[in-house]
mmCIF file of C-alpha atoms in Angstrom:
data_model
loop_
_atom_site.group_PDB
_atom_site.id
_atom_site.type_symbol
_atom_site.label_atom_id
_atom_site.label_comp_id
_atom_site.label_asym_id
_atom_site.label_seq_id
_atom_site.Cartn_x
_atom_site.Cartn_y
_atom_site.Cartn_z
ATOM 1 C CA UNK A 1 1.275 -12.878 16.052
ATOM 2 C CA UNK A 2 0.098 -10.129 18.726
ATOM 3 C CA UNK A 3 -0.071 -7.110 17.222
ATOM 4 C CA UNK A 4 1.725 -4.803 19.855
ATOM 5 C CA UNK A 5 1.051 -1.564 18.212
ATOM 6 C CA UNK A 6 -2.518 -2.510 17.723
ATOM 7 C CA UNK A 7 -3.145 -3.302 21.508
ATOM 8 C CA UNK A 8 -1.803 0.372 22.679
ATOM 9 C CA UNK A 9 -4.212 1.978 19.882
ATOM 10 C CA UNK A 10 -6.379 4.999 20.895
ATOM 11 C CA UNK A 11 -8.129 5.223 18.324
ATOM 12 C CA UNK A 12 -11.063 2.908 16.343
ATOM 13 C CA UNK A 13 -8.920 1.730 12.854
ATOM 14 C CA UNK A 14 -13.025 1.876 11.762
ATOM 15 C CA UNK A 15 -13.897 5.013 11.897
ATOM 16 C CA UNK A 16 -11.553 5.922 8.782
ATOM 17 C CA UNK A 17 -12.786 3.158 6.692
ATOM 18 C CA UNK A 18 -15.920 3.792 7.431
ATOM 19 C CA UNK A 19 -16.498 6.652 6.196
ATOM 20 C CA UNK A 20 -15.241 5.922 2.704
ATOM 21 C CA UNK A 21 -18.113 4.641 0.886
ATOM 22 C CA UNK A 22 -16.407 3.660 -2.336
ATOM 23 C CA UNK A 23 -15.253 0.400 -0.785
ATOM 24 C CA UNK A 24 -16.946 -2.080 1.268
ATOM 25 C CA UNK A 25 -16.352 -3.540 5.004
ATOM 26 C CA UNK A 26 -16.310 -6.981 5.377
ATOM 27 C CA UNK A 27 -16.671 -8.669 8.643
ATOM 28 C CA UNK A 28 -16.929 -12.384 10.111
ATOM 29 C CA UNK A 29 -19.673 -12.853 13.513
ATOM 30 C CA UNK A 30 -18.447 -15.278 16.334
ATOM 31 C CA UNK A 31 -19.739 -15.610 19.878
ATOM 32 C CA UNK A 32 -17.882 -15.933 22.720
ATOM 33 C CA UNK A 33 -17.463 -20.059 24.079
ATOM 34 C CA UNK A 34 -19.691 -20.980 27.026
ATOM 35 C CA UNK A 35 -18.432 -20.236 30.248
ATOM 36 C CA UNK A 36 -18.115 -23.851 30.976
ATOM 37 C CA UNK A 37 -15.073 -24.067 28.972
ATOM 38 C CA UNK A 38 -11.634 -23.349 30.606
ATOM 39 C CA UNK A 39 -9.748 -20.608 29.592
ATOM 40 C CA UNK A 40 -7.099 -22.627 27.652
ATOM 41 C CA UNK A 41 -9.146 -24.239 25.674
ATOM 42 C CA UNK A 42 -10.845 -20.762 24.860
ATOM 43 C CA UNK A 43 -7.293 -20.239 23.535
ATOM 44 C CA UNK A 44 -7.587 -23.288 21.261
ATOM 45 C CA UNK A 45 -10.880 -22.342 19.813
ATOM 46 C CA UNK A 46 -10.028 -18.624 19.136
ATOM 47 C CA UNK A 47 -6.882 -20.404 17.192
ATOM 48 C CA UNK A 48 -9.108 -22.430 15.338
ATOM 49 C CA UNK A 49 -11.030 -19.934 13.968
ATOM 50 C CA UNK A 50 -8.515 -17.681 13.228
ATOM 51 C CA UNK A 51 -6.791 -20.737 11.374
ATOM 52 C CA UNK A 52 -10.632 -20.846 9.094
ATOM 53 C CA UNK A 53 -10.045 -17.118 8.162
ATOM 54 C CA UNK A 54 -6.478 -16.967 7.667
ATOM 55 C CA UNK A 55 -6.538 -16.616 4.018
ATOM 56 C CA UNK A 56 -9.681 -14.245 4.019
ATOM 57 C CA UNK A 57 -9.407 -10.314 3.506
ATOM 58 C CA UNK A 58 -11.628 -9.634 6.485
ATOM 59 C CA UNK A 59 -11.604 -5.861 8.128
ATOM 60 C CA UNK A 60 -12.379 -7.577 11.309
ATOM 61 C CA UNK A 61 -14.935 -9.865 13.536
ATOM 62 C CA UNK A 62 -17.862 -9.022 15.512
ATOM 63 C CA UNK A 63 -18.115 -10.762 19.061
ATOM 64 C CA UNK A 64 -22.235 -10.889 20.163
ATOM 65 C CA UNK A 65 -23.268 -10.924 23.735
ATOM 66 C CA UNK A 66 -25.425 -13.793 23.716
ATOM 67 C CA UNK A 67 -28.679 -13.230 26.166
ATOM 68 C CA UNK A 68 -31.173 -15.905 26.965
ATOM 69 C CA UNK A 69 -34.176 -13.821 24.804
ATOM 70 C CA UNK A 70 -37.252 -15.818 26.497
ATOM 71 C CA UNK A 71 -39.651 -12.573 26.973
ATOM 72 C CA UNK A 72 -39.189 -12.134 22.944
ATOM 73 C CA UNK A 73 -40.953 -14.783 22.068
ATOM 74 C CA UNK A 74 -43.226 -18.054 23.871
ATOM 75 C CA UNK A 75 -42.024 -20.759 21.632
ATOM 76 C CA UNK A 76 -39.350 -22.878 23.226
ATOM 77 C CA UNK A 77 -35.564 -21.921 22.100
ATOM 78 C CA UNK A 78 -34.163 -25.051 19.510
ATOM 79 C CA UNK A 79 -31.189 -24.959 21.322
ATOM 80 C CA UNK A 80 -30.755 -24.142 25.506
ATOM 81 C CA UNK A 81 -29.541 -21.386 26.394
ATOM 82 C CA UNK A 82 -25.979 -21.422 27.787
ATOM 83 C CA UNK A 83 -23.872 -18.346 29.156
ATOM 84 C CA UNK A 84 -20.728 -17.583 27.448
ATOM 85 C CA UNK A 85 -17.477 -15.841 28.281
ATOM 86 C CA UNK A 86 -17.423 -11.956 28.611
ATOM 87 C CA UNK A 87 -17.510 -10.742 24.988
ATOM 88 C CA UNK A 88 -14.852 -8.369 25.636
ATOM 89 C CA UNK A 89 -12.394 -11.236 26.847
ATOM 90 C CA UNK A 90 -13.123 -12.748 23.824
ATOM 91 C CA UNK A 91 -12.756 -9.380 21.231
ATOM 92 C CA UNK A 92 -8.981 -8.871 22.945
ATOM 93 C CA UNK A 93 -7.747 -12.525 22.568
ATOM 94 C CA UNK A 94 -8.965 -11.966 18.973
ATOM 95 C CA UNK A 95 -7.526 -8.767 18.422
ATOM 96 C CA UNK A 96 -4.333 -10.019 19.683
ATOM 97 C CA UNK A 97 -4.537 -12.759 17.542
ATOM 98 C CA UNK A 98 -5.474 -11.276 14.222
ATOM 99 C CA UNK A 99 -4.348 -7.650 14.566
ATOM 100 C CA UNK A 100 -7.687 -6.591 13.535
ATOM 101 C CA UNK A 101 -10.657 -4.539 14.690
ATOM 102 C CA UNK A 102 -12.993 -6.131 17.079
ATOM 103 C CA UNK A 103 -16.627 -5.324 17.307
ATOM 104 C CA UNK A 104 -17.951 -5.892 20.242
ATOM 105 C CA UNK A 105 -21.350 -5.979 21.263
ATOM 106 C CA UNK A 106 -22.978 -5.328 25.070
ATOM 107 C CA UNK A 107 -26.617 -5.921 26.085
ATOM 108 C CA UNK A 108 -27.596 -3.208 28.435
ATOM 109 C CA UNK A 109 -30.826 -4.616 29.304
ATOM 110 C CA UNK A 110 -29.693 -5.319 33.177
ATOM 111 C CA UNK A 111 -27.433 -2.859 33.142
ATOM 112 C CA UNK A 112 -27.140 0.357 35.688
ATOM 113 C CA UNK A 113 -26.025 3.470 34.447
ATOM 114 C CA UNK A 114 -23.030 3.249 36.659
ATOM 115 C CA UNK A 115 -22.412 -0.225 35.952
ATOM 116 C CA UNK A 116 -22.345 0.470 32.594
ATOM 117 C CA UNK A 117 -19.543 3.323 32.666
ATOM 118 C CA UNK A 118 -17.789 1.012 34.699
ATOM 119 C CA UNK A 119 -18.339 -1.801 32.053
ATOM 120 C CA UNK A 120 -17.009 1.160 29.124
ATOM 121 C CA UNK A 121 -13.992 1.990 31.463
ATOM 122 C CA UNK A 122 -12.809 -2.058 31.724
ATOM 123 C CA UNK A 123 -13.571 -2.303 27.983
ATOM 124 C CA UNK A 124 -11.508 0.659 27.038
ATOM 125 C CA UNK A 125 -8.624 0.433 29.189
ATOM 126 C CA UNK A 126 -8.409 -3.664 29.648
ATOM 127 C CA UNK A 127 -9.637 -5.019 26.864
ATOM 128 C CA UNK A 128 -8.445 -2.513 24.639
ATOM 129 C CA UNK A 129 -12.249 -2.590 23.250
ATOM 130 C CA UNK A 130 -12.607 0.266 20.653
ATOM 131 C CA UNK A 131 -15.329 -0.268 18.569
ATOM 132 C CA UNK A 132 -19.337 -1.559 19.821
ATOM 133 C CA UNK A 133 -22.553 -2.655 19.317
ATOM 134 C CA UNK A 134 -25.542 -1.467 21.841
ATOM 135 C CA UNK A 135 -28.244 -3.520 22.503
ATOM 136 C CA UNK A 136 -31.243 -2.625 23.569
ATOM 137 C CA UNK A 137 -33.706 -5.055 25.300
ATOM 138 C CA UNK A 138 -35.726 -8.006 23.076
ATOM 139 C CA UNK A 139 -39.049 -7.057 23.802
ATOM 140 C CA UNK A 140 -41.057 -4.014 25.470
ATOM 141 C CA UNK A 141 -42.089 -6.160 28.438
ATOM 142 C CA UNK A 142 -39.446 -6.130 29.838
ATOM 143 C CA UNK A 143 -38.534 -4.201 32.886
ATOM 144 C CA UNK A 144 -35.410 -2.265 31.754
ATOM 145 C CA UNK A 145 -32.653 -0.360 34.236
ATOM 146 C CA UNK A 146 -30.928 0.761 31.166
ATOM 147 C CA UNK A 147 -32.752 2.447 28.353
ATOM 148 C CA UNK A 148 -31.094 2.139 25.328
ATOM 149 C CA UNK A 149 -31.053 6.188 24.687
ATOM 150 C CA UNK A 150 -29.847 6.568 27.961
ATOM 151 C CA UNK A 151 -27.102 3.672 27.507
ATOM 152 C CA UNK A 152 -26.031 6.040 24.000
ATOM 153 C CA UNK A 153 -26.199 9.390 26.181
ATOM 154 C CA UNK A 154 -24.059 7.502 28.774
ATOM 155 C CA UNK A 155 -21.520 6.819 26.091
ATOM 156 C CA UNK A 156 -21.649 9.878 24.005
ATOM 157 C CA UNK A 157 -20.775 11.477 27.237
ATOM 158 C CA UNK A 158 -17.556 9.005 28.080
ATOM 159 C CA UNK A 159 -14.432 10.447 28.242
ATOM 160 C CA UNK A 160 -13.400 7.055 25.951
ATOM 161 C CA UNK A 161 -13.798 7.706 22.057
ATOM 162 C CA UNK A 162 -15.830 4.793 21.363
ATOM 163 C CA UNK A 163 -16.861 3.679 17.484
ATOM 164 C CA UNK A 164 -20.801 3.537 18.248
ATOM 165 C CA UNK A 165 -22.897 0.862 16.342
ATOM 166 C CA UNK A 166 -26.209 -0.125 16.738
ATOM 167 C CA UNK A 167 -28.738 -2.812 15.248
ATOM 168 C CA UNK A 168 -31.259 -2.275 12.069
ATOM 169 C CA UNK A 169 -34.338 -4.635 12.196
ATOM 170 C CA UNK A 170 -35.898 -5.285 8.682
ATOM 171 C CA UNK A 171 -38.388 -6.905 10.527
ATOM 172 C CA UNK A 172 -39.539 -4.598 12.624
ATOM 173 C CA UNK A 173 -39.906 -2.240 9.662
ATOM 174 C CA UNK A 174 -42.096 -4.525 8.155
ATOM 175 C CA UNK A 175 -44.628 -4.336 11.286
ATOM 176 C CA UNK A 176 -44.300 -0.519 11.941
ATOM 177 C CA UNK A 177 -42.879 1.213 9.452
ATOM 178 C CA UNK A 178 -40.512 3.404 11.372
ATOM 179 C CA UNK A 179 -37.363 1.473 11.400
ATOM 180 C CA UNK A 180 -35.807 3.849 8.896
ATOM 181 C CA UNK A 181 -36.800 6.688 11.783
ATOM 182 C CA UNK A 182 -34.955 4.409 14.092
ATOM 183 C CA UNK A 183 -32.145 4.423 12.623
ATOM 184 C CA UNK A 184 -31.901 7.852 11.853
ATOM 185 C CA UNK A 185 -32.750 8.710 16.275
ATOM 186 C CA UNK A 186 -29.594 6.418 16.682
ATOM 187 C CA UNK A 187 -27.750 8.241 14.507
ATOM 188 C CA UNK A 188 -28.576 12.061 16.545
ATOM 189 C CA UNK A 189 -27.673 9.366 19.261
ATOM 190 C CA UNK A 190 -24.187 8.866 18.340
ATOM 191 C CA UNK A 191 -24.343 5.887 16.143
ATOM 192 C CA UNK A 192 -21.947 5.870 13.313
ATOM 193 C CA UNK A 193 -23.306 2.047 12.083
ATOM 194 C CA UNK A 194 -25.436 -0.329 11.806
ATOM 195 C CA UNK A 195 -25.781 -4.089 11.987
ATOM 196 C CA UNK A 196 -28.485 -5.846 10.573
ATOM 197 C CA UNK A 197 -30.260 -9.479 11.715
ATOM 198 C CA UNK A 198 -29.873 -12.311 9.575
ATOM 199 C CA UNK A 199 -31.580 -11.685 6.075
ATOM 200 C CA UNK A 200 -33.855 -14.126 4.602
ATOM 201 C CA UNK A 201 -36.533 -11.958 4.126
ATOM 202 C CA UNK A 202 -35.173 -9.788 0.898
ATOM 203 C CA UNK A 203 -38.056 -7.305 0.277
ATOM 204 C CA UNK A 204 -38.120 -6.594 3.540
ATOM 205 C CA UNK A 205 -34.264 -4.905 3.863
ATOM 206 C CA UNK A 206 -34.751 -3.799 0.603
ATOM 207 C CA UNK A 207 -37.509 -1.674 1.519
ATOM 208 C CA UNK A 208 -36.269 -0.365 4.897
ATOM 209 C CA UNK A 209 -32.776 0.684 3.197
ATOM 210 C CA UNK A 210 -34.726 2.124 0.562
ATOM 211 C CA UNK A 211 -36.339 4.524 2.953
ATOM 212 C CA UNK A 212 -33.615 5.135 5.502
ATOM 213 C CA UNK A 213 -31.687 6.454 2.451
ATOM 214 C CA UNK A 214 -34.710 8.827 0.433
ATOM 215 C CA UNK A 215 -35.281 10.019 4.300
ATOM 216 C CA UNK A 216 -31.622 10.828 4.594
ATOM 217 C CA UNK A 217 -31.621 12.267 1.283
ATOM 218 C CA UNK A 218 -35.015 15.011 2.454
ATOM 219 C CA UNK A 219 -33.712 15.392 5.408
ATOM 220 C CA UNK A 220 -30.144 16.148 4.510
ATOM 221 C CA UNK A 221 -27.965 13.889 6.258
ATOM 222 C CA UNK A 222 -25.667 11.181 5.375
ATOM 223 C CA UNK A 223 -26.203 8.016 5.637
ATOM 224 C CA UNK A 224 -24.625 5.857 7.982
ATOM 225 C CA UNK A 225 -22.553 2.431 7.350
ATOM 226 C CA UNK A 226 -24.731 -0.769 6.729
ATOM 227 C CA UNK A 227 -23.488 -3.701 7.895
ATOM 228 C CA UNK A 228 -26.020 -7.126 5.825
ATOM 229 C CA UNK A 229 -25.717 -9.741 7.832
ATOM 230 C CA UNK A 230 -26.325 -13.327 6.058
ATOM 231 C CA UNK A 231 -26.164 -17.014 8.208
ATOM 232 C CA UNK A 232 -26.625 -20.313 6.203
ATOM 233 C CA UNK A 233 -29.027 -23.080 7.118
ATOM 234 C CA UNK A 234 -28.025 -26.966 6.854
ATOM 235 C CA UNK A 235 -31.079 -28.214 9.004
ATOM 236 C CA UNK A 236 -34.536 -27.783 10.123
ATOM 237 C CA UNK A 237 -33.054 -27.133 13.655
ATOM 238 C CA UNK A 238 -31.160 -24.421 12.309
ATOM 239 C CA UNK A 239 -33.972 -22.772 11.057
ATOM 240 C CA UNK A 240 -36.229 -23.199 13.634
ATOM 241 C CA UNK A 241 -33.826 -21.319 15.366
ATOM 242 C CA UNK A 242 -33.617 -18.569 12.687
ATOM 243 C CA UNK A 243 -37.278 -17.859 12.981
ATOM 244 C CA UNK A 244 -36.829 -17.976 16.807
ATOM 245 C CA UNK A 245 -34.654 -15.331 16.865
ATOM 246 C CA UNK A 246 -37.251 -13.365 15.209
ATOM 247 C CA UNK A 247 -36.009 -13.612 11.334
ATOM 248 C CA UNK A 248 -38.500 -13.139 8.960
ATOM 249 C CA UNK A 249 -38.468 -16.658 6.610
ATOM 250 C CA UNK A 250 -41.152 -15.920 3.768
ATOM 251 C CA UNK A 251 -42.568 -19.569 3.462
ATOM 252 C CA UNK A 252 -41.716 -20.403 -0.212
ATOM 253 C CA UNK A 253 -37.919 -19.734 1.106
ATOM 254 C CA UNK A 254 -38.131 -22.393 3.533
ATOM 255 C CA UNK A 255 -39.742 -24.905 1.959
ATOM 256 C CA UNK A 256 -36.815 -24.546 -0.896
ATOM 257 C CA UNK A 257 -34.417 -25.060 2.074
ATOM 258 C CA UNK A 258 -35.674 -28.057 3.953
ATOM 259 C CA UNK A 259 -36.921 -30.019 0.768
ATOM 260 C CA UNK A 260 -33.515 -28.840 -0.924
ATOM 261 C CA UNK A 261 -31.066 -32.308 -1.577
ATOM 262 C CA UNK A 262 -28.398 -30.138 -0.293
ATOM 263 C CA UNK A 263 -30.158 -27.589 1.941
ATOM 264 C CA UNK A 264 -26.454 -25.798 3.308
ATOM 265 C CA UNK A 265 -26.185 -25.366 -0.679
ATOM 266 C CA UNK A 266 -29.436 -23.842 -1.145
ATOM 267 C CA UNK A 267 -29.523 -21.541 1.690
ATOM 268 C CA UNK A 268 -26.053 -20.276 0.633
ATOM 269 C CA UNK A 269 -27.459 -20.023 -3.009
ATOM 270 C CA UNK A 270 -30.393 -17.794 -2.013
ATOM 271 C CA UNK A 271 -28.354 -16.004 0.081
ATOM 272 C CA UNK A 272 -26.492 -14.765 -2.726
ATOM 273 C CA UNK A 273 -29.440 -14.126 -4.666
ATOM 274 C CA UNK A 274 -30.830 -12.153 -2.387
ATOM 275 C CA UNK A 275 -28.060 -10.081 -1.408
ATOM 276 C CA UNK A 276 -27.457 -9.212 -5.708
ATOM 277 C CA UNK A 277 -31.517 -8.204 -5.670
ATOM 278 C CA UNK A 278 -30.901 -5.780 -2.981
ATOM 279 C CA UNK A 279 -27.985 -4.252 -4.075
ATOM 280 C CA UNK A 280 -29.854 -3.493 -7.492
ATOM 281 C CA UNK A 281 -32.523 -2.307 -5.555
ATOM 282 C CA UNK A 282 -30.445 0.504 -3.827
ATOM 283 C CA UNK A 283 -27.772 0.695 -6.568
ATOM 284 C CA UNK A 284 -28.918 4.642 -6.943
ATOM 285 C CA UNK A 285 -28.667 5.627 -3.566
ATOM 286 C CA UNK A 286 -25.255 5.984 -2.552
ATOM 287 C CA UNK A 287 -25.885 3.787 0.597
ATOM 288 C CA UNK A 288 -22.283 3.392 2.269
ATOM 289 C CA UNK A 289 -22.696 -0.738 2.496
ATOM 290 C CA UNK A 290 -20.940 -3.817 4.147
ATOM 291 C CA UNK A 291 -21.144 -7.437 5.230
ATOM 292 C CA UNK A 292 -21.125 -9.335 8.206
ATOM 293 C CA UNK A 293 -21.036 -13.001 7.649
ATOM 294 C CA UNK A 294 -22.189 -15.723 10.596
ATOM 295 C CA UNK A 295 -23.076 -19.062 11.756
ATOM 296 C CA UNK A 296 -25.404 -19.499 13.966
ATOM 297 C CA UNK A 297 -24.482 -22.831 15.112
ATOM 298 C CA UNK A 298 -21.273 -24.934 15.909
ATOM 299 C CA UNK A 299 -22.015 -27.642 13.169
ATOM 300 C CA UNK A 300 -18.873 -27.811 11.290
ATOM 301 C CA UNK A 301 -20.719 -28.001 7.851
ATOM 302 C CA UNK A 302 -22.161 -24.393 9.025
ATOM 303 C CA UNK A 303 -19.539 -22.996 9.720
ATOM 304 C CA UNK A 304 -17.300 -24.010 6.474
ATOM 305 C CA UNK A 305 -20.831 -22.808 4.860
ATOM 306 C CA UNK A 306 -20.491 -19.764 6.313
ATOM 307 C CA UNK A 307 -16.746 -19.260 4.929
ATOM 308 C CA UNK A 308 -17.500 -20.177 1.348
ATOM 309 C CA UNK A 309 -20.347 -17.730 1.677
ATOM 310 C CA UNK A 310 -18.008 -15.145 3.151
ATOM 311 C CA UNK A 311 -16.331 -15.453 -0.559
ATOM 312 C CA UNK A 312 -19.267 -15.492 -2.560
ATOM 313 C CA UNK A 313 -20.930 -12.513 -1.241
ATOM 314 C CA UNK A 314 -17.792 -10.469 -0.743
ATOM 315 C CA UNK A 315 -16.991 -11.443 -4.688
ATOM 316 C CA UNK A 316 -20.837 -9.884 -5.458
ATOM 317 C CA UNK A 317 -20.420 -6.152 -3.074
ATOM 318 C CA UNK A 318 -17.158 -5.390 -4.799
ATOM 319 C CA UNK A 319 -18.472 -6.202 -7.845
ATOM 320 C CA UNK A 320 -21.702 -4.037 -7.276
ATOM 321 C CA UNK A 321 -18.722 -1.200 -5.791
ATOM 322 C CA UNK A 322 -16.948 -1.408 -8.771
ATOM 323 C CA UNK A 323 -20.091 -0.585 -11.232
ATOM 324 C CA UNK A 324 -21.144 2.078 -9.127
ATOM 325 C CA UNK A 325 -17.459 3.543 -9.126
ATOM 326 C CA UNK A 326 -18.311 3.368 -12.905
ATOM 327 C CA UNK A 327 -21.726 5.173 -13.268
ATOM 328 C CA UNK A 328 -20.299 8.006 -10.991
ATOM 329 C CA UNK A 329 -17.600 8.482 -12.879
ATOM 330 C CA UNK A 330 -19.688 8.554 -16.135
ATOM 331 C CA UNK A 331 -21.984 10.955 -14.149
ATOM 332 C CA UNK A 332 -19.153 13.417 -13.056
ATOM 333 C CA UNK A 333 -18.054 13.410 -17.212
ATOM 334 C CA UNK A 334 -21.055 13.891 -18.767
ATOM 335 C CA UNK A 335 -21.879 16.705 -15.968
ATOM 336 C CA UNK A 336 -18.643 18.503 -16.652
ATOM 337 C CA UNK A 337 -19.236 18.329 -20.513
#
């Protein structure tokens, strides 16, 4: 099942689709098993999710680095915090595995500058890591070795030819405004994507996309990939530990969850609802778009959730890519008339 040709690669397989913004990008999230579990039986759980997405048309999987987060917040995390294998182990056992892309994401928080050219050189050359996510530290109290915009300089500069990603915070929008700014720094940065948190908070990507892309328009760039990220909820616990990780849950959403007979079903309902609102929201903007579909927990019922939602909101952005196909094709007609 390796993929031999895959593994000697020196190139990101993303970069091309990527930049075609008549079809989507569809991607399933994963985090790396704790490092208390023995490398065999990381095997076994790589194989069994591979064996849940066998029969989905995925362009890849994004691996997190999972950090402890405390300084974000003072609220005690829902679940403890446990460390987890290097992320990059885990993106090459599931390349390997799947013979697709890997996205890979690294926390530079504690990192050194040398440290993390060293961590770029291991990535490239032995875990045959092509395509990642920076993270920058959860909250400005922190004292930070690594800036993030000296963690993109450091890789910009890397002999390595990495596909560059970074993360777009609807919430943070909502409380200054300048996420859209953000985004667009990241880009002059050498960003080429982005990744968003969890949405459950609809107005709030719909307005941050919706001013990333008129400032792209004035300013004459283009706009960069979009990954929507979208995580069901089965449980209070579950999202408790949504909020914690600083996801914006308007109140009437939540109390539709938790007083929901089914609440997996009705967090996977409004997920789709709220991913067809903002897609008419930005229909006219020519906003290169993709998903990136998760579970945040290891609850089975999530995580077969999470594939059925995979479906359902993969069914909805072709759809929406298919209509727009349309109106720019009636667009180029009536122009050439």
């Amino acid at each position: 099942m390796v993929n031999q040709a895959l593994t000697t690669q020196t190139e990101s397989e993303l970069r091309v689709r990527y930049n075609d913004i008549t079809r989507g990008v569809y991607f399933i999230g994963t985090t790396p098993p704790k490092t208390s579990t023995p490398l065999d039986e990381v095997e076994g759980i790589a194989d069994r999710l591979v064996n849940r997405i066998k029969d989905l048309a995925i362009d890849g999987l994004i691996v997190y680095d999972i950090q402890d987060e405390v300084s974000r917040t003072k609220k005690p995390r829902p679940f403890p915090f446990k460390s987890t294998h290097d992320p990059r182990y885990y993106s090459s056992l599931l390349n390997k595995k799947t013979g697709r892309p890997i996205i890979t994401y690294k926390s530079v928080v504690q990192s050194e500058t040398e440290a993390f050219d060293e961590w770029l050189n291991e990535a490239w050359h032995e875990y045959q890591v092509r395509d990642i996510v920076l993270v920058g530290s959860p909250s400005a109290k922190n004292e930070v070795s690594l800036p993030l915009s000296t963690a993109y300089q450091t890789l910009a500069e890397h002999q390595n030819n990495f596909f560059t990603g970074g993360i777009m915070i609807a919430e943070r929008h909502a409380k200054k405004g300048n996420e859209h700014a953000r985004l667009i720094e990241k880009y002059q940065q050498g960003c080429n994507f982005f990744i968003s948190q969890a949405i459950y908070d609809t107005q709030a990507t719909i307005d941050i996309l919706t001013r990333y892309a008129i400032e792209c328009k004035q300013d004459g760039i283009k706009p960069q990939r979009i990954l929507l990220t979208f995580s069901p909820c089965g449980s209070a616990k579950t999202l408790e530990f949504i909020e914690w990780l600083g996801v914006s849950v308007p109140e009437a959403t939540s109390l539709r969850i938790l007083n929901a007979t089914n609440p997996l079903h009705e967090s996977i309902k409004m997920c789709c609802n709220s991913l067809n609102q903002i897609l008419d929201a930005v229909v006219e903007y020519d906003l290169p778009l993709g998903l990136n579909i998760e579970s945040l927990t290891n609850r089975k019922e999530e995580i077969d959730g999470s594939i059925l939602l995979y479906k359902l909101l993969r069914a909805s952005m072709d759809s929406h890519l298919a209509k727009h196909e349309f109106r720019t094709l009636q667009r180029n007609t009536i122009a050439a008339q």
